[in-house]
Coordinates of C-alpha atoms and ligand atoms in Angstrom, one line a residue:
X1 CA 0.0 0.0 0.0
X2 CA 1.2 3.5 -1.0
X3 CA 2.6 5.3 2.2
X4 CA 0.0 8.4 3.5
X5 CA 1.3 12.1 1.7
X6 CA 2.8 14.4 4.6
X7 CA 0.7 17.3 3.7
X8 CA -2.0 14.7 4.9
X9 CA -0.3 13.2 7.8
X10 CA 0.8 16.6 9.0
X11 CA -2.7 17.8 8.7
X12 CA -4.4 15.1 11.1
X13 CA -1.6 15.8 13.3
X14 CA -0.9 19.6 13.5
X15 CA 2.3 18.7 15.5
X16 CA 5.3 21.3 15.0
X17 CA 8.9 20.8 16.5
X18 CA 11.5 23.5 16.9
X19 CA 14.9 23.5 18.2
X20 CA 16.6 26.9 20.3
X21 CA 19.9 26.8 21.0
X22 CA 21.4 30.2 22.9
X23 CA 24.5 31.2 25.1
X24 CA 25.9 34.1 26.5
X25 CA 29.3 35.3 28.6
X26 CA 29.8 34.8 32.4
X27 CA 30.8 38.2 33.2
X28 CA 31.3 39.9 36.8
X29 CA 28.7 42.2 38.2
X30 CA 25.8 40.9 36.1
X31 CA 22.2 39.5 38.3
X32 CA 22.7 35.6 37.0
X33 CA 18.6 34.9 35.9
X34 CA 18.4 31.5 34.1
X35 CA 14.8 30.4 33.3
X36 CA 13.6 33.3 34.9
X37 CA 15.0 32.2 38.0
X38 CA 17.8 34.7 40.2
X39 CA 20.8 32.7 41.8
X40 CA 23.0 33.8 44.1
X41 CA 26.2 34.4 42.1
X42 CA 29.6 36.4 41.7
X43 CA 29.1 35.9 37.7
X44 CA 26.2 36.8 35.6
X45 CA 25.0 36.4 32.0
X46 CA 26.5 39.4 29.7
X47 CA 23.2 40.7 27.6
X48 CA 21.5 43.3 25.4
X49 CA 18.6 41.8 27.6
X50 CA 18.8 40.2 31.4
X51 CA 21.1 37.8 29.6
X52 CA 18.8 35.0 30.2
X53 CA 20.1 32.4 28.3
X54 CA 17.7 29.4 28.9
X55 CA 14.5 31.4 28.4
X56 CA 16.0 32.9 25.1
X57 CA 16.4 29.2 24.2
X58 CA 12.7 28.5 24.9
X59 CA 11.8 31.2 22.7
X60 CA 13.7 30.6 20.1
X61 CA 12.2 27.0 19.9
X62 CA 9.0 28.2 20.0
X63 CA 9.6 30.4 16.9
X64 CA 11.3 27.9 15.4
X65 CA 8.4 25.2 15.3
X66 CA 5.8 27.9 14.5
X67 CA 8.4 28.9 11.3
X68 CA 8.4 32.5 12.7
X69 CA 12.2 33.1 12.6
X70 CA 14.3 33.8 15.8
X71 CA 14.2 36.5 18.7
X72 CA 16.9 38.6 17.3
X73 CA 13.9 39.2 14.2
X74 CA 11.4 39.7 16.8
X75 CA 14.2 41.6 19.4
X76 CA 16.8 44.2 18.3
X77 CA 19.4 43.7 20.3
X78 CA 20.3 47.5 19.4
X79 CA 16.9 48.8 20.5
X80 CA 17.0 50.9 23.8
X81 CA 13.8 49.8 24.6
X82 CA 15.1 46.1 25.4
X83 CA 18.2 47.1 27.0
X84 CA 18.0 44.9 30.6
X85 CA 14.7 43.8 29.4
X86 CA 13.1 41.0 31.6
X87 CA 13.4 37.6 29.3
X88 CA 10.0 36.7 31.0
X89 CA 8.1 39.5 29.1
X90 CA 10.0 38.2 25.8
X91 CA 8.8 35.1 25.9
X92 CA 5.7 36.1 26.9
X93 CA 5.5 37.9 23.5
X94 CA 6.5 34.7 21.5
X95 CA 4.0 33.0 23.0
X96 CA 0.8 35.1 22.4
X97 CA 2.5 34.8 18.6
X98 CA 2.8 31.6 18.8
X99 CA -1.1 31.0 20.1
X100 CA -2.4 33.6 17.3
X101 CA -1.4 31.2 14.5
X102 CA -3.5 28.6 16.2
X103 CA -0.6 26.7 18.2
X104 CA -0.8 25.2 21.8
X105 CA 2.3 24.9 23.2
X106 CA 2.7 20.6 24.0
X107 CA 5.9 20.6 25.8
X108 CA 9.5 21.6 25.9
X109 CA 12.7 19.8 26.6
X110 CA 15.6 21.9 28.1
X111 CA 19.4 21.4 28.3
X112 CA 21.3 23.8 30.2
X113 CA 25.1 23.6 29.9
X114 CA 27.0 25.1 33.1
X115 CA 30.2 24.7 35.0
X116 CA 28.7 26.9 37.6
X117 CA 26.7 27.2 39.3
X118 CA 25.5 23.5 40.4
X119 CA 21.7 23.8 39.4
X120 CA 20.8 20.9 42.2
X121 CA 17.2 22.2 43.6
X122 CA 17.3 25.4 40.9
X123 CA 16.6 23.0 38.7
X124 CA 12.7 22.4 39.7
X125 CA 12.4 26.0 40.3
X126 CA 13.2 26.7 36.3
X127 CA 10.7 24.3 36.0
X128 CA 8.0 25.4 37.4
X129 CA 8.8 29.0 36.1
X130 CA 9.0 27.9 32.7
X131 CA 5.4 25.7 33.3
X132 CA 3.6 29.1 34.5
X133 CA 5.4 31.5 31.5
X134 CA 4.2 28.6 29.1
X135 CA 1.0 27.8 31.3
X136 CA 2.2 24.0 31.0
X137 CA 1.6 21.3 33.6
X138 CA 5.0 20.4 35.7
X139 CA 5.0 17.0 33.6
X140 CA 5.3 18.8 30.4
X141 CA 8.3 20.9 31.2
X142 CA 11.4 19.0 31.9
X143 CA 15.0 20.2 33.0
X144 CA 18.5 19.1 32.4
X145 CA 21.7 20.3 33.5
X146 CA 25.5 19.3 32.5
X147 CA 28.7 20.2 33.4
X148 CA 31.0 21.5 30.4
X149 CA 33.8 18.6 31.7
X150 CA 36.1 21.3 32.4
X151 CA 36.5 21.5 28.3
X152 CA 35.2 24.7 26.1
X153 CA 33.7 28.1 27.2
X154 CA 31.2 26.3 29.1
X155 CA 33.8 24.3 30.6
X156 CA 36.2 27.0 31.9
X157 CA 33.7 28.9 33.4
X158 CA 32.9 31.9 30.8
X159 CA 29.8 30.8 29.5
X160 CA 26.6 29.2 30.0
X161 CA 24.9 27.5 26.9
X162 CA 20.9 26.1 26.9
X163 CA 19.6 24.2 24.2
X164 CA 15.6 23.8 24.1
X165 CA 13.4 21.1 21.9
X166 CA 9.8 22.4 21.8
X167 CA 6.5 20.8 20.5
X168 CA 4.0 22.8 19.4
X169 CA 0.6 21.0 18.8
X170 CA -2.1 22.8 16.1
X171 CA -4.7 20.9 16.0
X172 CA -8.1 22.9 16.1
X173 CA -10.3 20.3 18.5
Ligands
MG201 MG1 20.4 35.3 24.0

C-alpha cells in the first residue's frame, strides 16, 4: 500500500517541532537569571537583555516550530527599549505569537550547559517557572543540566549554553 502524503499526515496531526539553542558570557557584576530564575552568584550572563540564556532558548524554539524566525527578528538587540529587558516578558511575546497562528504549546525539553553554578534544587524551580510562563503542567516541562567537563567556554567557566526542543501541537479540537 502506498505510504500516506505528509501534507495529509501533518494535517491530522498539526504537531510542529523547533529546536533553540542560545549562550551568553559569564561576566562579573551581572544578576545571573536562568529560566527566569535569580541565583546567588559572583558571575552573571552578559546581555542586550537580562542575559537570560535558557528562556532565550525556549523562545527561540517556539519560533522555530511555529516557522516564525528567531528573537533577534522579533528583538533588536540595538533597541534601547530592550536594553536589561526581563526575558520573562520576551517570551511572553512569543507565546501570544505563537497561540495567534493557532498553536498550543505541547511541551518543551531543556538542556542547560554550566560549569557553575550546580543547578541541584534550581533546577525544579526553572521548572516550574517555565510551566507558568508557558501555562504548561509540571509534567510537560522538563530540565537538564551538565557540566562543560572542564573543556570549552562552558567548561572554563565563561559561559553558559541552553539548548531547548519544543513541541507545538495545532490541532483545532
Ligand atoms: Mg540570548
Amino acid at each position: 500500500m502506498a505510504s500516506e502524503p505528509v501534507a495529509e499526515r501533518r494535517a491530522k496531526t498539526g504537531m510542529r517541532v523547533g529546536l533553540g539553542e542560545d549562550l551568553h558570557r559569564l561576566v562579573p557584576g551581572r544578576p545571573l537569571i536562568l529560566g527566569g530564575v535569580p541565583f546567588d552568584s559572583p558571575v552573571g550572563l552578559l546581555g542586550h537583555s537580562d542575559g537570560d540564556v535558557v528562556l532565550h532558548a525556549v523562545a527561540d524554539a517556539l519560533l522555530g516550530a511555529a516557522g516564525l524566525g528567531d528573537i533577534g527578528e522579533h528583538f533588536s538587540d540595538e533597541d534601547p527599549a530592550h536594553a536589561g529587558a526581563d526575558s520573562s516578558k520576551l517570551l511572553a511575546h512569543v507565546v501570544d505569537e505563537v497561540r495567534r497562528r493557532g498553536y498550543a504549546v505541547g511541551n518543551v525539553d531543556v538542556v542547560i550547559h554550566a560549569q557553575r553554578p550546580k543547578l541541584g534544587s534550581g533546577k525544579e524551580r526553572i521548572r516550574a517557572r517555565i510551566a507558568e510562563l508557558l501555562d504548561l503542567d509540571l509534567g510537560d516541562v522538563n530540565i537538564k543540566a551538565k557540566t562543560g567537563e572542564g573543556l570549552d567556554a562552558v567548561g572554563r567557566e565563561e559561559a553558559i549554553a541552553c539548548r531547548v526542543v519544543a513541541l507545538l501541537d495545532g490541532r483545532d479540537d
